[in-house]
Coordinates of C-alpha atoms in Angstrom, one line a residue:
Chain A
X1 CA 0.0 0.0 0.0
X2 CA 1.4 3.4 -0.9
X3 CA 1.5 5.8 2.0
X4 CA 1.0 9.5 1.4
X5 CA 4.2 11.5 1.8
X6 CA 4.3 14.9 3.4
X7 CA 7.8 16.5 3.0
X8 CA 9.7 13.3 3.6
X9 CA 7.3 12.2 6.4
X10 CA 4.3 9.9 6.0
X11 CA 0.8 11.1 6.8
X12 CA 0.8 8.5 9.6
X13 CA 3.9 10.1 11.2
X14 CA 2.4 13.6 10.8
X15 CA -0.9 12.6 12.4
X16 CA 1.1 11.0 15.2
X17 CA 2.9 14.3 15.8
X18 CA -0.4 16.1 16.0
X19 CA -1.7 13.5 18.4
X20 CA 1.5 13.9 20.5
X21 CA 1.0 17.7 20.6
X22 CA -2.6 17.2 21.6
X23 CA -1.8 14.7 24.4
X24 CA 0.8 17.0 25.9
X25 CA -1.4 20.1 25.5
X26 CA -4.5 18.7 27.2
X27 CA -2.4 17.6 30.2
X28 CA -1.2 21.2 30.8
X29 CA -3.5 23.9 32.3
X30 CA -2.5 26.3 29.5
X31 CA -5.8 26.0 27.6
X32 CA -8.1 26.7 30.6
X33 CA -7.8 30.5 30.8
X34 CA -8.1 31.4 27.1
X35 CA -11.0 29.0 26.7
X36 CA -12.7 30.4 29.7
X37 CA -12.2 34.0 28.5
X38 CA -13.6 33.1 25.1
X39 CA -16.7 31.4 26.5
X40 CA -17.3 34.3 28.9
X41 CA -17.0 36.8 26.1
X42 CA -19.4 34.9 23.9
X43 CA -21.9 34.7 26.8
X44 CA -21.7 38.4 27.5
X45 CA -21.7 39.4 23.9
X46 CA -24.8 37.5 22.9
X47 CA -26.7 38.2 26.2
X48 CA -28.4 41.2 24.6
X49 CA -30.6 41.5 21.5
X50 CA -31.2 42.4 18.8
X51 CA -27.6 42.5 17.4
X52 CA -26.3 43.5 14.0
X53 CA -24.8 40.4 12.4
X54 CA -21.8 42.1 10.8
X55 CA -20.7 44.3 13.7
X56 CA -21.2 41.5 16.3
X57 CA -19.0 39.3 14.1
X58 CA -16.4 42.0 13.8
X59 CA -16.3 42.3 17.6
X60 CA -16.1 38.6 18.0
X61 CA -13.2 38.2 15.6
X62 CA -11.2 41.0 17.3
X63 CA -11.5 39.2 20.6
X64 CA -10.6 35.9 18.9
X65 CA -7.4 37.4 17.6
X66 CA -6.2 38.2 21.1
X67 CA -7.4 34.8 22.5
X68 CA -5.6 32.9 19.7
X69 CA -2.5 35.0 20.3
X70 CA -2.6 34.0 23.9
X71 CA -3.3 30.3 23.0
X72 CA -0.4 30.2 20.6
X73 CA 2.1 31.9 22.9
X74 CA 1.2 29.8 25.9
X75 CA 1.3 26.6 23.8
X76 CA 4.7 27.4 22.3
X77 CA 6.0 28.2 25.8
X78 CA 4.8 24.9 27.1
X79 CA 6.9 22.9 24.5
X80 CA 9.9 21.5 26.2
X81 CA 13.1 22.2 24.2
X82 CA 14.7 18.8 25.0
X83 CA 11.7 16.9 23.9
X84 CA 11.7 19.1 20.8
X85 CA 15.3 18.2 20.1
X86 CA 14.5 14.4 20.3
X87 CA 11.6 14.9 17.9
X88 CA 13.6 16.9 15.4
X89 CA 16.0 14.0 15.2
X90 CA 13.2 11.5 14.9
X91 CA 11.3 13.1 12.0
X92 CA 12.9 12.7 8.6
X93 CA 12.3 16.4 7.7
X94 CA 12.5 19.1 10.3
X95 CA 10.0 21.3 8.5
X96 CA 7.5 18.5 9.1
X97 CA 7.9 19.0 12.8
X98 CA 7.5 22.8 12.6
X99 CA 4.5 22.3 10.3
X100 CA 2.9 19.9 12.7
X101 CA 3.1 22.5 15.5
X102 CA 1.7 25.2 13.3
X103 CA -1.2 22.9 12.2
X104 CA -1.9 22.1 15.8
X105 CA -2.2 25.8 16.6
X106 CA -4.5 26.2 13.6
X107 CA -6.6 23.2 14.7
X108 CA -7.1 25.0 18.1
X109 CA -8.0 28.1 16.1
X110 CA -10.6 26.1 14.2
X111 CA -12.1 24.8 17.4
X112 CA -12.3 28.3 18.9
X113 CA -13.9 29.6 15.6
X114 CA -16.4 26.8 15.6
X115 CA -17.4 27.7 19.1
X116 CA -17.6 31.3 18.1
X117 CA -20.0 30.4 15.3
X118 CA -22.0 27.7 17.1
X119 CA -22.7 30.0 20.1
X120 CA -24.7 32.7 18.3
X121 CA -26.5 30.2 16.1
X122 CA -27.7 28.3 19.2
X123 CA -28.5 31.6 21.0
X124 CA -30.5 32.7 17.9
X125 CA -32.4 29.4 17.8
X126 CA -33.1 29.5 21.6
X127 CA -34.4 33.1 21.2
X128 CA -36.9 32.2 18.5
X129 CA -34.7 33.4 15.7
X130 CA -34.9 37.0 17.0
X131 CA -31.3 37.4 18.1
X132 CA -30.3 39.5 15.2
X133 CA -31.7 42.6 13.4
X134 CA -32.3 40.5 10.3
X135 CA -32.6 36.8 9.6
X136 CA -29.3 34.8 9.7
X137 CA -28.4 33.2 6.4
X138 CA -26.0 30.4 5.4
X139 CA -23.9 33.1 3.7
X140 CA -23.6 35.0 7.0
X141 CA -22.6 31.8 8.8
X142 CA -20.0 31.0 6.1
X143 CA -18.6 34.5 6.1
X144 CA -18.5 34.7 9.9
X145 CA -16.7 31.3 10.1
X146 CA -14.1 32.4 7.4
X147 CA -13.5 35.7 9.3
X148 CA -13.1 33.8 12.6
X149 CA -10.7 31.4 11.0
X150 CA -8.7 34.3 9.4
X151 CA -8.2 36.1 12.7
X152 CA -7.5 32.9 14.5
X153 CA -4.8 32.1 12.1
X154 CA -3.5 35.7 12.2
X155 CA -3.3 35.6 16.0
X156 CA -1.9 32.1 16.0
X157 CA 0.9 32.9 13.5
X158 CA 1.8 36.0 15.5
X159 CA 2.1 33.8 18.6
X160 CA 4.1 31.3 16.7
X161 CA 6.6 34.0 15.6
X162 CA 7.1 35.1 19.2
X163 CA 7.8 31.6 20.6
X164 CA 10.8 31.1 22.9
X165 CA 12.9 29.5 20.2
X166 CA 12.6 32.7 18.1
X167 CA 12.8 35.3 20.9
X168 CA 14.5 34.0 24.0
X169 CA 13.9 37.0 26.2
X170 CA 10.3 36.3 27.2
X171 CA 9.7 39.7 28.9
X172 CA 10.8 41.5 25.7
X173 CA 8.8 39.1 23.5
X174 CA 5.6 39.6 25.5
X175 CA 5.9 43.3 25.6
X176 CA 6.5 43.6 21.9
X177 CA 3.7 41.2 20.9
X178 CA 1.2 43.1 23.2
X179 CA 2.2 46.3 21.6
X180 CA 1.8 44.8 18.1
X181 CA -1.6 43.4 19.0
X182 CA -2.8 46.8 20.4
X183 CA -1.6 48.7 17.3
X184 CA -3.2 46.0 15.0
X185 CA -6.6 46.7 16.5
X186 CA -6.2 50.5 16.8
X187 CA -4.4 51.2 13.5
X188 CA -7.3 52.7 11.7
X189 CA -7.7 55.2 14.5
X190 CA -4.0 55.8 14.6
X191 CA -3.9 56.5 10.9
X192 CA -6.7 59.1 11.3
X193 CA -4.9 60.8 14.1
X194 CA -1.4 60.9 12.6
X195 CA -0.9 61.8 9.0
X196 CA 2.2 59.7 8.2
X197 CA 1.3 56.7 10.5
X198 CA -0.1 54.7 7.6
X199 CA 3.5 54.3 6.2
X200 CA 4.3 52.3 9.3
X201 CA 1.1 50.8 10.5
X202 CA 0.7 48.7 7.3
X203 CA 3.4 46.5 8.7
X204 CA 1.1 45.4 11.6
X205 CA -1.5 42.6 11.4
X206 CA -4.5 43.6 9.3
X207 CA -7.1 43.2 12.1
X208 CA -8.3 46.8 12.0
X209 CA -8.3 46.7 8.2
X210 CA -10.9 43.8 8.2
X211 CA -13.2 45.9 10.3
X212 CA -12.7 48.8 7.8
X213 CA -13.7 46.6 4.8
X214 CA -17.1 45.8 6.4
X215 CA -17.6 49.2 8.1
X216 CA -21.3 49.9 8.7
X217 CA -22.3 47.3 6.2
X218 CA -25.4 45.3 7.1
X219 CA -24.4 42.4 4.8
X220 CA -21.0 40.6 4.2
X221 CA -19.9 41.6 0.7
X222 CA -18.0 39.1 -1.4
X223 CA -15.5 41.8 -2.4
X224 CA -14.7 42.7 1.2
X225 CA -14.4 39.0 2.0
X226 CA -12.0 38.5 -0.9
X227 CA -9.8 41.4 0.3
X228 CA -9.9 40.1 3.9
X229 CA -8.9 36.6 2.8
X230 CA -6.1 37.9 0.6
X231 CA -4.6 40.3 3.1
X232 CA -4.8 37.9 6.1
X233 CA -3.6 35.0 4.0
X234 CA -0.6 36.8 2.6
X235 CA 0.2 38.3 6.0
X236 CA 0.0 35.0 7.9
X237 CA 2.1 33.3 5.2
X238 CA 4.8 35.9 5.6
X239 CA 4.8 35.5 9.4
X240 CA 5.1 31.8 9.1
X241 CA 7.9 32.1 6.6
X242 CA 9.8 34.4 8.9
X243 CA 9.3 32.2 12.0
X244 CA 10.4 29.1 9.9
X245 CA 13.6 30.9 8.8
X246 CA 14.3 32.0 12.4
X247 CA 13.8 28.4 13.7
X248 CA 16.2 27.1 11.1
X249 CA 18.9 29.7 11.9
X250 CA 18.6 29.8 15.7
X251 CA 18.4 26.1 16.6
X252 CA 19.2 25.4 20.3
Chain B
X3 CA 36.6 2.4 8.0
X4 CA 33.7 4.2 6.3
X5 CA 33.7 7.9 7.3
X6 CA 30.4 9.4 8.5
X7 CA 31.3 12.8 9.9
X8 CA 34.2 15.1 9.3
X9 CA 34.7 18.2 11.4
X10 CA 37.4 20.8 10.6
X11 CA 38.5 23.8 12.5
X12 CA 35.2 24.2 14.2
X13 CA 34.5 27.0 16.6
X14 CA 31.5 27.4 18.9
X15 CA 30.8 30.2 21.2
X16 CA 27.9 31.5 23.3
X17 CA 28.1 35.2 22.9
X18 CA 31.7 36.2 23.8
X19 CA 32.3 33.0 25.6
X20 CA 34.3 30.6 23.3
X21 CA 33.4 27.0 24.2
X22 CA 35.1 25.0 21.5
X23 CA 37.9 26.1 19.1
X24 CA 39.8 24.5 16.3
X25 CA 38.0 21.2 16.7
X26 CA 39.1 18.6 14.2
X27 CA 37.4 15.2 14.4
X28 CA 36.5 12.4 12.1
X29 CA 33.8 9.9 13.0
X30 CA 33.6 6.6 11.2
X31 CA 31.0 3.9 11.1
X32 CA 31.0 1.5 14.0
X33 CA 33.3 3.5 16.3
X34 CA 32.5 3.9 20.0
X35 CA 33.7 7.3 21.1
X36 CA 33.6 8.8 24.6
X37 CA 34.0 12.5 25.2
X38 CA 35.3 13.3 28.6
X39 CA 36.2 16.6 30.4
X40 CA 35.2 18.8 33.2
X41 CA 31.6 20.1 33.5
X42 CA 30.9 22.9 31.1
X43 CA 33.8 22.1 28.8
X44 CA 31.6 21.6 25.8
X45 CA 30.9 17.9 25.6
X46 CA 27.1 18.2 25.3
X47 CA 27.5 21.1 22.9
X48 CA 29.7 19.0 20.7
X49 CA 27.1 16.2 20.7
X50 CA 24.5 18.7 19.6
X51 CA 26.8 20.1 16.9
X52 CA 27.3 16.6 15.5
X53 CA 23.6 16.0 15.0
X54 CA 22.9 19.6 13.8
X55 CA 20.9 20.7 16.9
X56 CA 23.0 23.7 17.4
X57 CA 24.9 26.1 15.3
X58 CA 28.6 26.9 15.2
X59 CA 30.5 30.0 14.3
X60 CA 33.4 28.8 12.2
X61 CA 34.7 25.7 10.5
X62 CA 33.0 22.9 8.6
X63 CA 30.9 19.9 9.5
X64 CA 30.5 17.4 6.6
X65 CA 28.2 14.4 6.6
X66 CA 29.5 11.9 4.1
X67 CA 26.0 10.4 3.8
X68 CA 22.5 11.0 5.1
X69 CA 22.6 10.0 8.8
X70 CA 19.9 9.0 11.3
X71 CA 20.7 10.2 14.8
X72 CA 19.1 9.0 18.0
X73 CA 19.8 11.0 21.1
X74 CA 19.7 10.4 24.8
X75 CA 19.8 13.9 26.4
X76 CA 21.4 14.5 29.8
X77 CA 18.1 15.7 31.4
X78 CA 15.0 14.1 30.1
X79 CA 12.0 16.4 30.3
X80 CA 9.3 16.0 32.9
X81 CA 6.4 15.3 30.5
X82 CA 2.8 15.0 31.7
X83 CA 2.1 11.9 29.6
X84 CA 2.9 8.3 30.6
X85 CA 6.0 6.5 29.6
X86 CA 3.9 4.1 27.4
X87 CA 2.1 7.0 25.6
X88 CA 5.4 8.7 25.0
X89 CA 7.2 5.7 23.6
X90 CA 4.2 4.7 21.4
X91 CA 4.0 8.2 20.0
X92 CA 7.8 8.5 19.4
X93 CA 7.8 5.1 17.6
X94 CA 4.9 6.2 15.3
X95 CA 6.5 9.6 14.7
X96 CA 9.7 7.8 13.7
X97 CA 7.6 5.9 11.1
X98 CA 7.7 2.5 12.8
X99 CA 4.6 0.3 12.7
X100 CA 2.2 0.2 15.6
X101 CA 2.7 -3.6 16.1
X102 CA 6.5 -3.2 16.1
X103 CA 6.4 -0.4 18.6
X104 CA 4.1 -2.3 20.9
X105 CA 6.3 -5.4 20.9
X106 CA 9.6 -3.7 21.1
X107 CA 8.6 -1.2 23.8
X108 CA 7.2 -4.1 25.9
X109 CA 10.6 -5.9 25.6
X110 CA 12.5 -2.8 26.5
X111 CA 10.2 -1.9 29.5
X112 CA 10.7 -5.5 30.7
X113 CA 14.5 -5.4 30.2
X114 CA 14.9 -2.1 32.1
X115 CA 12.7 -3.3 35.0
X116 CA 10.0 -0.7 34.5
X117 CA 6.9 -2.6 33.6
X118 CA 5.1 -1.4 36.7
X119 CA 5.8 2.3 35.9
X120 CA 4.9 2.5 32.3
X121 CA 1.4 3.9 33.0
X122 CA 2.7 6.6 35.4
X123 CA 3.2 10.1 34.2
X124 CA 6.9 10.7 33.2
X125 CA 7.0 13.8 35.5
X126 CA 6.2 11.5 38.5
X127 CA 9.1 9.1 37.7
X128 CA 12.4 9.2 39.5
X129 CA 15.4 10.7 37.6
X130 CA 16.9 7.2 36.9
X131 CA 13.6 5.9 35.5
X132 CA 13.2 9.0 33.4
X133 CA 16.6 8.3 32.0
X134 CA 15.5 4.8 31.2
X135 CA 12.6 6.2 29.2
X136 CA 15.1 8.4 27.4
X137 CA 17.3 5.4 26.6
X138 CA 14.3 3.4 25.4
X139 CA 13.1 6.0 22.9
X140 CA 16.7 6.1 21.6
X141 CA 17.0 2.4 21.1
X142 CA 13.5 1.8 19.7
X143 CA 14.9 1.9 16.2
X144 CA 18.4 1.4 14.8
X145 CA 20.1 4.7 14.1
X146 CA 23.4 5.3 12.2
X147 CA 24.7 7.2 15.1
X148 CA 23.6 7.0 18.8
X149 CA 24.4 10.1 20.8
X150 CA 24.5 9.6 24.6
X151 CA 24.7 12.5 27.0
X152 CA 25.5 11.2 30.5
X153 CA 23.3 8.1 29.8
X154 CA 23.8 6.4 33.1
X155 CA 22.9 9.3 35.4
X156 CA 20.6 8.0 38.1
X157 CA 20.1 4.5 36.7
X158 CA 20.3 1.5 39.1
X159 CA 23.2 -0.9 38.8
X160 CA 21.2 -3.7 37.1
X161 CA 19.8 -1.2 34.5
X162 CA 23.3 0.1 33.9
X163 CA 24.5 -3.4 33.0
X164 CA 21.5 -3.9 30.7
X165 CA 22.2 -0.6 29.1
X166 CA 25.9 -1.4 28.6
X167 CA 25.1 -4.8 27.0
X168 CA 22.4 -3.2 24.7
X169 CA 24.8 -0.4 23.6
X170 CA 27.6 -2.8 22.9
X171 CA 25.2 -5.0 20.9
X172 CA 24.1 -2.0 18.8
X173 CA 27.8 -1.1 18.3
X174 CA 28.5 -4.6 17.1
X175 CA 25.6 -4.3 14.7
X176 CA 27.3 -1.3 13.1
X177 CA 25.8 1.6 15.1
X178 CA 28.3 4.4 15.8
X179 CA 28.3 5.4 19.5
X180 CA 29.3 8.9 20.6
X181 CA 28.8 9.6 24.3
X182 CA 29.6 12.2 26.8
X183 CA 30.3 10.7 30.2
X184 CA 32.2 10.8 33.4
X185 CA 31.7 7.2 34.6
X186 CA 34.7 5.0 34.6
X187 CA 32.4 2.0 34.0
X188 CA 31.3 3.4 30.6
X189 CA 34.9 4.3 29.6
X190 CA 36.0 0.8 30.4
X191 CA 33.1 -1.2 29.0
X192 CA 31.7 0.8 26.0
X193 CA 34.2 3.3 24.6
X194 CA 37.0 2.2 22.3
X195 CA 38.2 5.7 21.7
X196 CA 38.4 8.5 24.3
X197 CA 38.6 12.2 23.5
X198 CA 39.2 14.7 26.2
X199 CA 37.9 18.2 25.8
X200 CA 40.4 20.5 27.5
X201 CA 41.2 24.2 27.0
X202 CA 38.4 24.5 24.3
X203 CA 40.1 21.8 22.2
X204 CA 39.7 18.1 21.7
X205 CA 42.6 15.7 22.4
X206 CA 42.8 12.0 21.8
X207 CA 43.4 10.2 25.1
X208 CA 44.9 6.9 25.8
X209 CA 42.3 4.7 27.4
X210 CA 44.5 3.1 29.9
X211 CA 46.2 6.3 30.7
X212 CA 42.8 8.0 31.1
X213 CA 41.7 5.4 33.6
X214 CA 45.0 5.7 35.6
X215 CA 44.7 9.4 35.8
X216 CA 41.7 9.4 38.1
X217 CA 42.7 10.0 41.7
X218 CA 41.0 10.6 45.0
X219 CA 42.0 13.9 46.4
X220 CA 41.9 14.2 50.2
X221 CA 42.4 17.4 52.1
X222 CA 43.7 17.0 55.6
X223 CA 44.5 19.3 58.6
X224 CA 45.7 18.5 62.1
X225 CA 45.0 20.8 65.1
X226 CA 47.5 20.5 68.0
X227 CA 45.3 19.9 71.1
X228 CA 47.6 21.6 73.8
X229 CA 48.5 24.9 72.1
X230 CA 45.8 25.3 69.6
X231 CA 48.5 25.7 67.0
X232 CA 47.9 24.1 63.7
X233 CA 50.4 21.6 62.5
X234 CA 50.8 22.2 58.9
X235 CA 53.4 19.7 58.0
X236 CA 52.1 16.2 57.4
X237 CA 54.7 13.6 58.1
X238 CA 53.9 11.1 55.4
X239 CA 57.3 9.5 55.8
X240 CA 56.6 8.6 59.4
X241 CA 53.2 7.1 58.6
X242 CA 54.7 4.7 56.0
X243 CA 52.2 5.9 53.3
X244 CA 54.6 7.8 51.0
X245 CA 54.5 5.1 48.3
X246 CA 50.7 5.4 48.2
X247 CA 50.7 9.2 47.5
X248 CA 51.0 10.3 44.0
X249 CA 51.2 14.0 44.7
X250 CA 51.2 16.3 47.7
X251 CA 50.1 19.9 47.6
X252 CA 50.2 22.5 50.4
X253 CA 47.6 25.2 50.6
X254 CA 47.9 27.2 53.8
X255 CA 47.1 24.9 56.7
X256 CA 45.6 22.3 54.5
X257 CA 47.4 19.5 52.7
X258 CA 46.1 17.9 49.6
X259 CA 46.9 14.3 49.0
X260 CA 46.4 12.7 45.6
X261 CA 45.8 9.0 46.1
X262 CA 45.0 6.2 43.7
X263 CA 41.6 4.7 44.3
X264 CA 42.9 1.4 45.5
X265 CA 45.1 3.1 48.1
X266 CA 42.6 5.6 49.4
X267 CA 41.1 3.5 52.2
X268 CA 44.5 2.7 53.6
X269 CA 45.7 6.4 53.4
X270 CA 42.5 7.7 54.9
X271 CA 42.6 5.2 57.8
X272 CA 46.2 6.0 58.6
X273 CA 45.7 9.7 58.5
X274 CA 42.6 9.6 60.7
X275 CA 44.4 7.3 63.2
X276 CA 47.2 9.9 63.4
X277 CA 44.7 12.5 64.4
X278 CA 44.3 14.4 61.2
X279 CA 41.0 15.9 60.2
X280 CA 39.6 15.1 56.8
X281 CA 38.4 18.5 55.5
X282 CA 37.2 17.3 52.0
X283 CA 37.5 14.6 49.4
X284 CA 36.8 14.4 45.7
X285 CA 37.9 12.8 42.5
X286 CA 40.4 14.6 40.2
X287 CA 42.5 13.9 37.2
X288 CA 46.2 15.1 37.2

């Protein structure tokens, strides 16, 4: 039987890596606080009605960005460097190992996104479909899920870049990443206040830009969705590329 | 002998602190090499350089073929999963079949006397048992080169013997062994070549000479009861122990005696009987 190959590593070995990351992660307490914060936020956010679908989604994805940043950083900090050294020698291709960790973070992002989507759908159903100012459509659900995934990946990749292997000084890393996250969410405001700020702020994650694309829209437009997917996709890919290069150069 | 790794003029530093300099080393298939030297001299760093786990600043490291390394680290991490879960995962990640991993891990758990501990979290195991898990993950499959960093630390005597037999068997099967160690037992029973890292460089050591260079160092002082005056001169001639002392060093009121291991009991007994106080004792190479 031919086994699927993934960069010199079989699919079986890759799924074993994911299983290994999962087993270690669930035995730590690192997931409790971000998960709790996310659930509490969703509860509070959807405790009032009627809500605008687009703006409630934009608020939700902004919070998810911060939650996923926290999830990724705390997960990466929980990885033991010695156990990582053993694994890097066990896998046939080191990129496979790094990829497996990234995929695991994105899987956590998917789980958080699904919760972020399922929660309002259930609330809407329990409230006699009167949760929102207009009826919820499949397109709304699809767009909301994609936007949640995009910001989850964005927060996740930023967290991956600031892992201890890339930046050893943790105090410095956490201060810088917090500043980046704050600028990301406030960059539209900063650009309005300071004339030349846009020449610098474009470098920061496009969280605020997504909100701008859908600003005061009642419906999710396909064009805005396309722009959000493209910007976030390219940005996340660049962050992943940088972190991969740093991991290859810095080693242990 | 088929060459596997060639290192020339390699330099490794951490910031401004140079650890290794002008390292030249060739490793060939089937060799069993021990790296010795004081703590912090760069043994573990050199092991990591060999398998590409750390960078170096100057020089070249050439693999003559694609090599598979297995590695026993000095300090195995305190993981929250059980020893069985860890070994099963590692085997599958390595690309071994589920059936093979199950069979081989059972054998190894049995051989290392740890069947009753396999379902305990690794973090709850003793240091020696953790080191056994570390060894088991490294011998689950046959590597080209097996890197061992203080592999015996904390292991019980029976497990040490099992480990030595296993490593020697792997070496006979063509696995190259490179280890960092301090134990005389490993130097005598496993290594065929010994390199000493000293003064940032690596030197080939004679195995017999190496063994003979280990001394017990005893520091003595005698206080005169009547006057409170410290007697600084130790009369080794009077005590008939001169022939047992390889070297004598004076340091203020203390006298350091370098004694071969087989003579240390006799010297210690004699000195204590003569009223000298033993102020310290350790192993040292001269």
